[in-house]
XYZ file of C-alpha atoms in Angstrom:
764
model
C 64.608 60.547 -16.116
C 61.029 61.842 -15.684
C 60.102 60.228 -18.891
C 61.730 56.831 -18.106
C 59.815 57.129 -14.761
C 56.534 57.883 -16.467
C 57.040 55.089 -19.076
C 57.816 52.350 -16.069
C 54.572 53.646 -14.784
C 52.681 53.085 -17.495
C 54.042 49.635 -18.095
C 53.111 48.504 -14.681
C 49.611 49.824 -14.960
C 49.203 47.950 -18.224
C 50.341 44.667 -16.740
C 48.277 44.960 -13.967
C 45.345 45.365 -16.345
C 46.213 42.575 -17.848
C 46.391 40.375 -14.980
C 43.069 41.803 -13.852
C 41.667 41.185 -16.824
C 42.997 37.405 -16.928
C 41.513 37.041 -13.813
C 37.956 38.715 -14.460
C 38.242 36.224 -17.747
C 39.432 32.839 -15.741
C 36.336 33.804 -12.922
C 34.282 34.231 -16.098
C 35.028 31.087 -17.283
C 34.744 29.185 -13.967
C 31.456 30.552 -13.219
C 30.510 29.661 -17.058
C 31.875 25.909 -16.294
C 29.876 25.700 -13.169
C 26.436 27.078 -14.492
C 27.089 24.334 -17.192
C 27.603 21.459 -14.566
C 24.817 22.949 -12.470
C 21.473 20.942 -12.558
C 18.582 22.607 -14.136
C 15.712 22.904 -11.219
C 12.830 20.948 -12.333
C 9.143 22.291 -11.329
C 6.706 19.393 -9.895
C 3.121 19.674 -8.935
C 2.257 16.869 -6.585
C -1.328 16.613 -5.062
C -0.783 16.560 -1.134
C -2.888 13.297 -1.006
C 0.149 11.488 -2.593
C 2.403 12.591 0.222
C 0.264 11.896 3.066
C -3.088 10.207 3.998
C -5.108 13.364 4.403
C -8.496 14.198 3.137
C -10.982 16.900 4.345
C -10.445 17.886 8.070
C -12.555 20.035 10.298
C -11.011 22.195 12.985
C -13.767 22.628 16.037
C -13.378 24.718 19.056
C -11.588 27.874 20.062
C -8.310 26.278 19.578
C -7.754 23.463 17.402
C -5.056 22.076 15.596
C -4.007 19.107 13.105
C -0.541 17.728 12.157
C 0.800 15.883 8.813
C 4.348 14.795 8.058
C 5.667 16.029 5.082
C 8.301 13.730 3.446
C 11.358 15.058 1.662
C 13.793 12.882 -0.176
C 17.187 12.965 0.745
C 17.916 13.221 -2.860
C 16.389 16.690 -3.350
C 17.906 19.754 -3.232
C 14.954 21.990 -2.544
C 14.887 25.452 -4.215
C 11.429 26.212 -3.188
C 7.961 24.662 -2.273
C 4.472 26.155 -2.051
C 1.646 24.884 -0.308
C -1.852 25.529 -1.658
C -4.977 24.636 -0.323
C -8.650 25.498 0.094
C -10.849 26.265 2.998
C -14.219 27.011 4.371
C -14.599 28.959 7.864
C -17.805 29.467 9.753
C -19.761 32.519 9.075
C -20.216 33.035 12.806
C -16.450 33.755 13.286
C -15.377 37.274 14.593
C -12.771 38.733 12.031
C -10.880 40.574 14.618
C -9.610 37.595 16.269
C -9.752 34.433 14.482
C -6.906 33.179 12.682
C -5.465 30.127 10.731
C -1.987 29.435 11.018
C 0.276 27.186 9.250
C 3.681 26.120 10.897
C 6.638 24.128 9.593
C 8.620 22.232 11.928
C 7.503 24.599 14.804
C 8.353 27.811 12.756
C 4.890 30.059 11.977
C 4.595 30.621 8.210
C 1.397 32.290 7.337
C -1.681 33.730 9.359
C -4.783 33.883 7.444
C -7.930 35.908 8.568
C -10.826 33.877 8.992
C -13.506 36.431 7.438
C -17.247 35.710 7.991
C -17.919 37.608 5.073
C -15.732 35.984 2.739
C -16.256 32.217 4.186
C -14.125 30.386 1.560
C -10.518 30.968 0.310
C -7.473 29.593 -0.942
C -4.005 29.723 0.932
C -0.747 29.621 -0.847
C 2.266 29.117 1.860
C 5.763 29.114 0.891
C 7.641 26.380 2.570
C 11.258 27.724 3.283
C 14.003 25.352 1.583
C 16.101 25.855 4.974
C 13.339 24.333 7.002
C 12.764 21.287 4.719
C 15.054 18.741 6.207
C 15.275 15.412 4.751
C 12.969 12.757 5.803
C 9.729 13.702 7.696
C 8.589 17.423 8.345
C 5.740 18.278 10.935
C 3.368 20.533 8.875
C 0.651 21.941 11.250
C -2.557 23.704 10.959
C -3.641 25.583 13.904
C -6.667 27.834 14.417
C -7.835 30.367 17.020
C -11.665 30.937 16.557
C -13.995 33.298 18.284
C -17.616 34.461 18.003
C -17.707 36.901 20.628
C -15.092 39.306 22.392
C -15.956 37.917 25.993
C -18.727 35.636 27.196
C -17.605 32.873 25.008
C -18.152 29.331 25.087
C -14.881 27.709 23.591
C -16.977 24.540 22.347
C -19.536 25.842 20.665
C -20.717 24.270 17.398
C -20.599 27.531 14.944
C -16.551 27.821 16.062
C -15.265 25.671 12.854
C -13.062 25.739 9.923
C -12.865 22.762 7.364
C -9.648 22.297 5.449
C -9.987 20.702 2.129
C -6.589 19.137 2.047
C -7.872 16.654 -0.571
C -7.654 19.468 -2.966
C -4.019 20.738 -1.702
C -1.198 20.668 -3.922
C 2.428 21.328 -3.364
C 4.683 22.867 -6.205
C 8.385 21.957 -5.499
C 11.437 23.483 -7.349
C 14.125 20.951 -7.036
C 17.110 19.593 -8.169
C 18.997 16.302 -7.734
C 21.878 15.850 -5.542
C 24.892 13.870 -6.718
C 24.480 10.492 -5.814
C 26.910 9.504 -3.243
C 29.378 6.581 -4.785
C 28.507 4.018 -1.530
C 26.508 1.182 -1.560
C 25.005 2.360 1.910
C 23.019 5.001 -0.286
C 20.980 2.682 -2.159
C 17.974 2.258 0.589
C 18.242 5.801 2.028
C 18.922 8.076 -1.181
C 18.842 6.188 -4.432
C 15.795 4.125 -3.600
C 13.960 6.389 -1.127
C 10.382 5.805 0.003
C 10.342 9.728 0.912
C 10.332 10.597 -2.837
C 6.880 11.922 -3.722
C 6.884 11.431 -7.195
C 6.535 7.829 -9.031
C 10.167 7.252 -9.765
C 11.713 5.320 -13.007
C 14.282 2.560 -13.043
C 15.782 0.913 -15.746
C 17.206 -2.724 -15.695
C 19.977 -3.764 -18.198
C 20.000 -7.379 -19.037
C 21.811 -9.339 -22.075
C 18.716 -10.899 -23.328
C 14.704 -11.457 -22.761
C 15.466 -14.882 -22.085
C 14.222 -17.179 -19.053
C 17.519 -16.693 -17.517
C 18.155 -13.128 -17.844
C 14.257 -12.614 -17.089
C 14.731 -14.003 -13.735
C 17.497 -11.788 -13.215
C 15.784 -8.635 -14.094
C 12.758 -9.544 -11.936
C 15.074 -9.978 -8.884
C 16.989 -6.589 -9.818
C 13.327 -4.734 -9.983
C 11.736 -6.273 -6.628
C 15.011 -5.133 -4.991
C 14.231 -1.726 -6.051
C 10.652 -1.994 -5.266
C 11.245 -3.069 -1.838
C 13.198 -0.049 -0.902
C 10.445 1.998 -2.262
C 8.204 0.544 0.046
C 4.930 1.761 -0.725
C 5.715 4.236 -3.422
C 5.145 3.570 -7.085
C 7.760 3.024 -9.252
C 7.698 2.077 -12.982
C 10.628 -0.019 -14.473
C 11.766 -0.475 -18.066
C 13.989 -3.179 -19.485
C 16.363 -3.480 -22.458
C 19.852 -4.612 -23.265
C 21.453 -1.181 -22.994
C 21.482 1.822 -20.498
C 18.602 4.431 -20.437
C 19.780 8.037 -19.626
C 17.705 10.508 -17.246
C 17.244 7.399 -14.570
C 18.762 5.112 -12.200
C 20.077 2.001 -13.891
C 20.576 -1.511 -12.605
C 23.106 -3.303 -15.069
C 22.976 -7.067 -14.407
C 25.210 -9.686 -16.200
C 28.358 -11.978 -16.372
C 31.651 -10.369 -17.907
C 30.988 -11.311 -21.213
C 28.012 -8.499 -21.010
C 29.048 -5.888 -19.350
C 32.000 -4.742 -21.534
C 29.303 -4.388 -24.517
C 27.873 -1.540 -22.249
C 30.999 -0.198 -20.406
C 33.697 -1.080 -22.619
C 37.038 -0.672 -20.582
C 35.341 0.584 -17.845
C 33.607 -2.792 -17.292
C 34.735 -4.358 -13.894
C 36.434 -7.768 -14.197
C 35.279 -9.400 -10.693
C 36.442 -12.728 -9.413
C 33.210 -13.097 -6.826
C 29.722 -12.109 -6.772
C 30.200 -8.210 -7.227
C 27.933 -5.096 -6.515
C 29.009 -1.719 -7.137
C 27.585 1.895 -7.782
C 28.827 4.212 -10.039
C 27.540 7.590 -11.517
C 25.989 7.035 -15.002
C 28.030 7.506 -17.950
C 27.733 9.250 -20.673
C 25.463 8.395 -23.908
C 28.428 6.867 -25.597
C 29.531 5.007 -22.301
C 32.692 7.040 -21.977
C 33.715 8.689 -18.469
C 36.481 10.756 -19.878
C 34.798 13.265 -22.390
C 35.160 17.158 -22.243
C 32.663 17.678 -19.578
C 33.038 14.330 -17.399
C 30.915 12.245 -19.478
C 28.712 11.364 -16.514
C 25.336 12.299 -14.856
C 26.306 12.524 -11.168
C 22.563 12.907 -10.120
C 21.616 9.323 -11.323
C 23.084 5.904 -10.416
C 24.495 3.062 -12.102
C 24.391 0.007 -9.945
C 26.308 -2.898 -11.501
C 25.260 -6.582 -10.784
C 27.812 -9.156 -11.907
C 30.195 -12.106 -11.118
C 32.286 -14.366 -12.918
C 29.770 -16.975 -13.661
C 25.920 -17.242 -13.404
C 25.773 -18.775 -9.643
C 27.981 -15.591 -8.814
C 25.519 -13.068 -10.439
C 22.645 -14.757 -8.569
C 24.513 -14.498 -5.110
C 25.009 -10.709 -5.903
C 21.405 -10.163 -7.073
C 20.388 -11.690 -3.544
C 22.687 -9.455 -1.735
C 21.272 -6.451 -3.487
C 17.401 -7.757 -2.778
C 18.022 -7.721 1.003
C 20.054 -4.450 0.952
C 17.823 -2.622 3.328
C 20.386 -1.001 5.986
C 22.921 1.771 4.875
C 25.736 -0.318 4.844
C 28.615 -1.062 3.525
C 30.218 2.668 3.100
C 32.212 1.302 0.142
C 31.386 1.804 -3.772
C 31.816 -2.054 -4.362
C 31.621 -5.115 -2.397
C 32.500 -8.658 -3.291
C 29.861 -10.938 -1.625
C 31.294 -14.053 -0.301
C 28.090 -16.112 0.966
C 24.159 -14.887 1.422
C 22.018 -16.795 4.129
C 18.489 -16.394 3.418
C 16.021 -15.855 6.518
C 13.493 -18.655 6.690
C 9.916 -17.279 5.660
C 6.583 -19.282 6.205
C 2.974 -18.659 4.692
C 1.249 -15.505 5.639
C 4.786 -13.912 6.900
C 4.355 -10.906 4.584
C 5.583 -7.329 5.884
C 3.295 -6.090 8.765
C 1.056 -9.309 8.357
C -0.604 -10.532 11.620
C -0.424 -13.923 12.537
C -3.767 -15.324 13.744
C -4.484 -16.485 17.181
C -1.900 -14.176 18.659
C -1.871 -11.009 20.758
C -0.005 -8.043 19.895
C 1.043 -4.767 21.613
C 0.560 -1.728 19.745
C 4.101 -0.740 19.791
C 4.632 -4.305 17.767
C 2.328 -2.881 15.442
C 4.093 0.417 14.865
C 1.788 2.931 17.040
C 3.499 5.072 19.543
C 1.748 6.381 22.881
C -0.462 9.182 21.887
C -1.764 11.943 23.966
C -4.942 13.819 22.821
C -4.947 17.653 24.014
C -7.973 20.058 23.828
C -11.515 20.029 22.928
C -11.927 17.931 19.819
C -8.504 16.739 18.959
C -7.349 15.021 15.491
C -7.919 11.059 15.986
C -5.144 8.590 15.968
C -4.958 5.584 13.772
C -3.496 2.252 14.321
C -3.043 0.091 11.169
C -2.515 -3.359 10.678
C -2.659 -6.230 7.917
C -4.287 -9.236 7.919
C -4.051 -12.311 5.305
C -6.490 -11.704 2.602
C -7.991 -15.316 2.511
C -9.133 -15.367 6.216
C -12.992 -17.027 6.603
C -14.482 -14.189 8.603
C -17.214 -15.866 11.060
C -19.910 -13.890 12.809
C -19.332 -15.877 16.269
C -15.551 -14.972 16.621
C -14.500 -11.722 18.645
C -11.341 -10.045 18.913
C -10.166 -8.254 21.850
C -8.545 -4.952 22.970
C -6.637 -4.503 26.300
C -6.395 -0.984 26.521
C -4.087 1.269 28.853
C -5.530 4.792 28.931
C -5.209 7.566 31.395
C -6.984 10.913 31.275
C -6.728 14.206 33.430
C -8.897 15.762 36.076
C -11.424 18.347 35.446
C -13.654 16.777 32.531
C -17.068 16.844 32.164
C -18.672 13.290 32.445
C -19.979 13.465 28.759
C -16.379 13.100 27.623
C -15.596 10.054 26.013
C -13.152 8.089 23.707
C -14.753 6.523 20.752
C -13.265 3.537 18.703
C -13.875 2.926 14.764
C -12.640 0.068 13.193
C -12.532 0.356 9.232
C -14.661 3.512 9.558
C -17.427 1.579 11.585
C -18.136 2.672 15.387
C -18.228 -0.236 17.431
C -17.437 0.768 21.232
C -16.288 3.834 23.733
C -14.705 4.476 26.828
C -16.747 6.874 29.175
C -14.020 9.478 30.915
C -16.590 10.313 33.874
C -14.521 10.947 36.444
C -14.081 14.469 37.331
C -10.750 13.802 39.300
C -9.464 11.645 36.508
C -8.573 7.938 35.903
C -6.011 5.603 34.635
C -7.241 2.246 33.262
C -5.014 -0.823 32.533
C -6.332 -3.827 30.796
C -9.618 -2.030 29.779
C -11.390 -4.935 27.903
C -13.025 -4.280 24.766
C -14.331 -7.249 22.481
C -15.733 -6.857 19.015
C -16.911 -9.334 16.080
C -14.584 -10.424 13.640
C -16.988 -9.672 10.737
C -15.931 -5.747 11.470
C -12.145 -6.653 10.161
C -11.358 -7.096 6.771
C -9.019 -9.109 4.693
C -5.820 -6.831 4.035
C -5.465 -3.448 5.557
C -7.168 -2.354 8.603
C -7.430 0.864 10.496
C -8.522 1.123 14.126
C -9.116 4.829 15.032
C -9.403 6.847 18.294
C -11.590 9.588 18.458
C -11.330 11.583 21.577
C -14.060 14.230 22.706
C -12.874 16.062 25.863
C -15.158 18.539 27.252
C -14.153 20.999 29.995
C -15.947 20.770 33.548
C -16.936 24.448 33.535
C -18.714 26.007 30.200
C -21.120 28.359 29.336
C -21.567 31.926 28.645
C -19.284 34.340 30.485
C -17.496 31.509 32.337
C -13.679 31.002 32.419
C -13.326 28.063 30.383
C -10.015 26.174 30.374
C -9.333 23.673 27.754
C -5.340 23.147 28.025
C -5.914 20.748 30.960
C -7.913 18.406 28.437
C -5.745 15.511 28.318
C -6.262 11.823 27.385
C -3.118 9.262 26.595
C -3.632 6.056 24.754
C -0.385 4.043 25.626
C 1.422 1.559 23.290
C 1.588 -1.089 25.919
C -2.169 -1.907 24.942
C -2.759 -4.894 23.129
C -5.051 -6.405 20.334
C -5.677 -10.041 20.219
C -6.667 -11.653 16.741
C -8.730 -15.179 17.213
C -7.728 -18.099 15.238
C -9.472 -17.742 11.782
C -9.349 -20.115 8.932
C -7.527 -19.555 5.618
C -10.481 -20.474 3.166
C -10.834 -17.595 0.160
C -13.106 -17.744 -2.721
C -11.696 -17.152 -6.041
C -11.075 -15.775 -8.676
C -10.596 -12.299 -7.291
C -8.453 -9.891 -8.576
C -8.682 -7.598 -5.235
C -6.918 -10.182 -3.185
C -3.907 -9.868 -5.564
C -3.519 -6.244 -5.263
C -3.806 -6.699 -1.286
C -0.671 -9.067 -0.648
C -0.079 -10.759 -3.770
C -2.538 -13.922 -3.065
C -2.373 -16.501 -3.827
C 0.741 -16.513 -5.719
C 2.611 -14.962 -2.680
C 0.925 -16.803 -0.081
C 4.447 -17.644 0.946
C 5.942 -14.285 0.528
C 9.240 -15.429 -1.422
C 6.846 -16.760 -4.326
C 8.201 -20.475 -3.982
C 4.350 -21.666 -4.739
C 4.187 -19.550 -8.251
C 5.883 -19.656 -11.669
C 6.104 -16.526 -14.078
C 5.432 -17.720 -17.865
C 6.954 -16.013 -20.441
C 6.016 -17.499 -23.690
C 7.744 -14.911 -25.963
C 11.528 -13.561 -25.992
C 10.712 -9.898 -25.922
C 11.846 -7.189 -24.016
C 8.321 -5.475 -23.860
C 6.961 -8.778 -22.373
C 9.633 -8.980 -19.850
C 9.274 -5.352 -18.919
C 5.242 -6.055 -18.233
C 6.237 -9.139 -16.120
C 8.900 -7.150 -14.238
C 6.377 -4.355 -13.348
C 3.546 -7.070 -12.152
C 6.018 -8.909 -10.197
C 7.773 -6.132 -8.724
C 4.225 -4.741 -7.458
C 3.704 -8.055 -5.854
C 6.930 -7.998 -4.028
C 6.415 -4.544 -2.604
C 2.841 -5.843 -1.674
C 4.612 -8.753 0.520
C 7.587 -6.884 1.702
C 10.162 -9.809 0.585
C 12.049 -10.404 -2.711
C 10.767 -13.116 -4.833
C 13.824 -15.443 -4.368
C 11.738 -18.832 -5.157
C 9.639 -17.540 -8.201
C 10.245 -19.744 -11.047
C 10.592 -18.398 -14.701
C 9.676 -20.574 -17.586
C 9.455 -20.113 -21.404
C 7.436 -23.219 -21.234
C 3.947 -23.657 -19.224
C 4.982 -25.190 -15.955
C 3.567 -28.788 -15.360
C 4.031 -28.855 -11.778
C 0.590 -29.684 -10.155
C 1.201 -27.396 -6.880
C 2.354 -23.933 -8.545
C 0.088 -21.210 -9.235
C 1.069 -19.178 -12.671
C 1.532 -15.638 -14.046
C 1.235 -15.359 -17.671
C 2.619 -12.459 -19.396
C 2.585 -11.712 -23.128
C 0.569 -11.164 -26.402
C -2.551 -12.887 -27.600
C -0.545 -14.568 -30.362
C 2.185 -15.727 -27.917
C -0.133 -17.491 -25.037
C -1.247 -20.925 -25.662
C -4.864 -21.260 -27.073
C -5.849 -23.901 -24.617
C -4.543 -21.952 -21.908
C -7.084 -19.222 -22.871
C -10.183 -21.865 -23.558
C -11.232 -21.392 -19.767
C -10.777 -17.573 -19.443
C -13.619 -15.344 -18.504
C -13.479 -13.685 -22.003
C -12.141 -16.099 -24.791
C -10.484 -13.558 -26.645
C -8.626 -15.325 -29.554
C -11.175 -16.343 -32.268
C -13.908 -17.104 -32.158
C -14.543 -14.601 -29.274
C -16.562 -15.512 -26.416
C -17.980 -12.890 -24.308
C -20.619 -12.544 -21.500
C -22.509 -9.261 -21.016
C -24.344 -8.800 -17.543
C -28.116 -8.250 -17.674
C -29.836 -6.112 -15.066
C -31.050 -8.204 -12.213
C -33.098 -7.210 -9.381
C -31.334 -7.044 -5.941
C -31.004 -9.430 -3.581
C -33.561 -9.819 -0.704
C -34.480 -11.584 2.348
C -37.995 -12.971 2.796
C -38.970 -14.102 6.039
C -41.859 -16.240 4.878
C -39.443 -17.968 2.423
C -36.751 -18.581 4.769
C -38.870 -20.488 7.284
C -38.869 -19.768 10.775
C -36.891 -22.931 11.818
C -34.156 -21.521 9.636
C -34.569 -18.133 11.228
C -34.565 -19.847 14.671
C -31.022 -21.849 13.802
C -29.647 -18.332 12.761
C -30.433 -17.003 16.229
C -29.542 -19.895 18.141
C -26.172 -20.010 16.332
C -25.733 -16.319 17.133
C -26.079 -15.131 13.653
C -29.023 -12.789 12.839
C -28.519 -12.357 9.102
C -27.729 -14.422 6.202
C -24.125 -15.293 5.283
C -22.328 -12.666 2.958
C -22.800 -13.812 -0.685
C -22.182 -12.597 -4.045
C -25.477 -10.705 -5.754
C -27.085 -12.584 -8.289
C -25.555 -11.662 -11.929
C -27.220 -13.144 -14.886
C -25.027 -13.115 -18.272
C -25.841 -13.144 -21.712
C -23.397 -15.308 -23.796
C -22.390 -14.588 -27.096
C -19.733 -16.273 -29.439
C -18.486 -13.673 -32.147
C -15.961 -12.190 -34.151
C -13.762 -9.354 -33.078
C -12.310 -8.894 -29.760
C -9.436 -6.610 -28.104
C -8.710 -3.018 -30.281
C -4.936 -2.673 -30.491
C -4.915 -0.168 -27.279
C -6.505 -2.160 -24.862
C -5.344 -4.995 -22.280
C -6.902 -7.445 -20.085
C -6.033 -8.709 -16.815
C -7.612 -12.108 -15.804
C -7.779 -14.717 -13.105
C -9.111 -18.030 -13.317
C -8.527 -21.823 -12.464
C -5.514 -23.144 -14.131
C -6.669 -25.787 -16.571
C -6.244 -29.286 -15.457
C -6.019 -28.349 -11.695
C -8.450 -28.073 -8.866
C -7.516 -25.140 -6.685
C -4.536 -23.738 -8.589
C -4.868 -20.408 -10.226
C -3.689 -18.461 -13.300
C -3.357 -14.676 -13.685
C -3.231 -13.693 -17.237
C -1.964 -10.162 -18.677
C -2.550 -9.920 -22.234
C -3.059 -7.278 -25.355
C -2.675 -7.604 -28.876
C 1.134 -6.770 -28.612
C 3.615 -6.794 -25.970
C 3.955 -2.798 -25.917
C 0.325 -2.581 -24.832
C 1.009 -5.427 -22.242
C 3.832 -3.289 -20.806
C 1.943 0.161 -20.577
C -1.000 -2.263 -18.654
C 1.541 -3.162 -16.162
C 3.115 0.094 -15.493
C -0.493 1.436 -14.806
C -1.152 -0.947 -12.177
C 1.204 0.907 -9.972
C -1.296 3.646 -9.595
C -3.559 2.896 -6.772
C -6.854 3.874 -8.159
C -6.087 1.464 -11.110
C -5.567 -1.239 -8.407
C -8.713 -0.614 -6.620
C -10.519 -0.625 -9.715
C -9.485 -4.289 -10.772
C -12.267 -6.812 -9.099
C -13.800 -9.939 -9.880
C -12.067 -12.286 -12.463
C -11.609 -9.899 -15.480
C -10.188 -6.278 -15.917
C -9.856 -4.382 -19.168
C -7.808 -1.380 -19.532
C -7.748 1.752 -22.072
C -6.294 4.945 -21.761
C -7.391 8.495 -22.086
C -4.103 10.442 -22.045
C -2.463 9.595 -18.914
C -5.308 8.391 -17.083
C -6.077 4.671 -16.970
C -10.020 3.593 -17.174
C -10.800 0.149 -15.913
C -13.867 -2.057 -16.416
C -14.145 -5.087 -14.167
C -16.398 -8.227 -14.165
C -16.953 -11.517 -12.560
C -17.585 -14.173 -14.986
C -16.364 -17.247 -14.067
C -17.808 -20.073 -11.423
C -16.114 -19.412 -7.988
C -13.902 -22.062 -6.313
C -12.115 -22.109 -2.846
C -8.809 -22.531 -1.708
C -7.552 -22.715 1.714
C -7.174 -25.481 4.503
C -9.990 -26.096 7.026
C -9.821 -28.519 9.943
C -12.611 -31.317 10.002
C -14.370 -29.298 12.745
C -13.677 -25.718 11.031
C -15.597 -27.543 7.898
C -18.391 -28.285 9.971
C -18.546 -25.049 11.410
C -18.398 -23.537 7.885
C -21.157 -25.946 6.918
C -23.381 -24.937 9.783
C -23.199 -21.215 9.369
C -23.639 -21.284 5.573
C -26.176 -23.811 5.244
C -28.178 -23.937 8.733
C -31.206 -25.315 6.696
C -29.139 -28.128 5.438
C -27.535 -28.587 8.765
C -30.750 -28.857 10.554
C -32.157 -31.702 7.915
C -28.790 -33.285 8.405
C -29.402 -33.266 12.386
C -32.970 -34.651 12.114
C -31.919 -37.394 9.808
C -29.234 -38.341 12.156
C -31.551 -38.174 15.408
C -34.045 -40.427 13.151
C -31.268 -42.788 12.551
C -30.043 -42.928 15.972
C -33.500 -43.343 17.208
C -34.293 -46.315 14.861
C -31.149 -48.116 15.912
C -31.760 -47.589 19.545
C -35.583 -49.013 18.710
C -34.096 -52.151 16.986
C -31.623 -52.641 19.766
C -34.293 -52.345 22.629
C -36.867 -54.457 20.554
C -34.176 -56.909 19.758
C -33.348 -56.917 23.706
C -37.138 -57.557 24.677
C -37.714 -60.480 22.633
C -34.239 -62.144 24.029
C -35.806 -61.268 27.379
C -39.320 -62.641 26.704
C -37.353 -65.895 25.221
C -35.562 -66.541 28.398
C -38.553 -65.660 30.446
C -40.906 -68.518 28.652
C -37.810 -71.057 28.851
């Protein structure tokens, strides 16, 4: 009996061991499957200035600080983030009690000793993933600086530390979260403007024809608009591209070629978001066959009209709704948009509150707080005149206990133009504090109005108890900015205006005054056009629903034309008027060294100088410097790895513009278009000609102005006279003298005739 019990015991142990072994094996298999499905983390190094507008910043005084908003995309699963930045501190600081503190969302992360014997250093701070929330996070740099243990002046000039944030970098270790299968995730997760790295989006259409090109342009613009001001590179083909978000556009006869049986069969304008399928197009292979970290956006419909309706719905999908994976669009009503109504664009002869311009009430604290900046945009074709004035009406308040030399200074585009004295020891509040400034301080495109406060305590000096916490100044958001009426009158060609707000092609933001000319049916050329128009749409903040895509040169006299293609594909007569004639025989212009422009009081004449002073202008109008060229007709031309962006007057018109992006082959054209997303490349494009070549990943640009200028815009008769007076005062003076002489002569003849008549009547 004991033997049977022992045998049963052994059998029980053996069975339990088998069960335990099965459980362990099952857990190992589950762990292996989980590890296989886990997305491999990606390491990224991003310069801090690419994330936020920062540069070198100086922290002064005993206590000072500086805050930046650090973006974190909703799509990222942050595993680790490390901030590295250099700094320099004053050699007059005491090591014992001088510290630099780095905080994230109010949590101290690092304390750095400011050592006068080692004033230069580099700090690496780990940013905990648990503190980095999707959206914008507050990253703070604070210093406590002292040069004496007691009897110290907290405003002493030797109390400073400089943060070299222009050299700061962030090292990220992230993985992508699965894309939520709902359309509401497109503007917030998939196309997230908080994404710090250039995103890549693929557009899949049936062919590079004009009709499919129009669809690709609309799809790309929809994505570019959601990324706001972030760079995004587009690729285009007739198939899906793995490893990135894809937008698949087409009718039901195209989608099954890509998705097979998984293709939808819509009965109306159709939008859907899915996970990217496997390379073979299936969704049911051994591992699921899908990439959940990237989205596939389907835009379809039973006919071409339905596809266009779905594309328009996608282009205007800027709010997280609907929360379904698909939708049938019944109707899309587009808003009315007029000239110069791009995103953030100020209309002229209007008054705006700071709140309308995105500026919230700000309170400056401490001795020398960080400045605050109000940003606004003006049309790129405004005619700046010296006798016009813009106006500020400020609402400010400051606390008691400040010394009378405390001041709030105002800078416009880096130039000081006014200040507000904070001289009341008991504090004060100003409503409607008026400041006028000349409009020549404004500039076309983006402008920055900066407020710099210097707040000095009433009691300072050695061995005095100095308080700085009461130093407070608030600029309220109900303050106003008035922009006077300014005429639209621009001098073209100028590539710089295109990269400000798409002018003149997007003067009306929907692009109805422009046409896209694609002379070759090629996916590489289409990819170049998609990137160029997508960039233009991002500048205006509006989808190009009015842009026409043509495979033949548009004949309408009222449109500006964007031409994209290789040199062989573009018509020769279209390139005859180009700054550089790039087809044989090549015509090139070479700048010749010229003396700088100068003013000669003797040569100008006292009458002209007197007229300028009388008219309120003390300097000559801004004119382009004299540039001389040597022109040569020759053989040769662009090398295979260079591209050209040219802007000039459209042949056969007086005030229409042609923008040409070309190279020897369409792939180089596409590479040039992708490089235009880089802000440095955009800033280097000036004049009417920009040549691109590449040194590794870096784009080199050489710009030149060769063509004769022409002006576009609309001036009233009074404005035309005003423009003539301020631009050519000497000619105006001669015209006035001639008019006075003519009037005097006519009066003289009338008086003489009248005298003869009277004498004749008296003799009779």
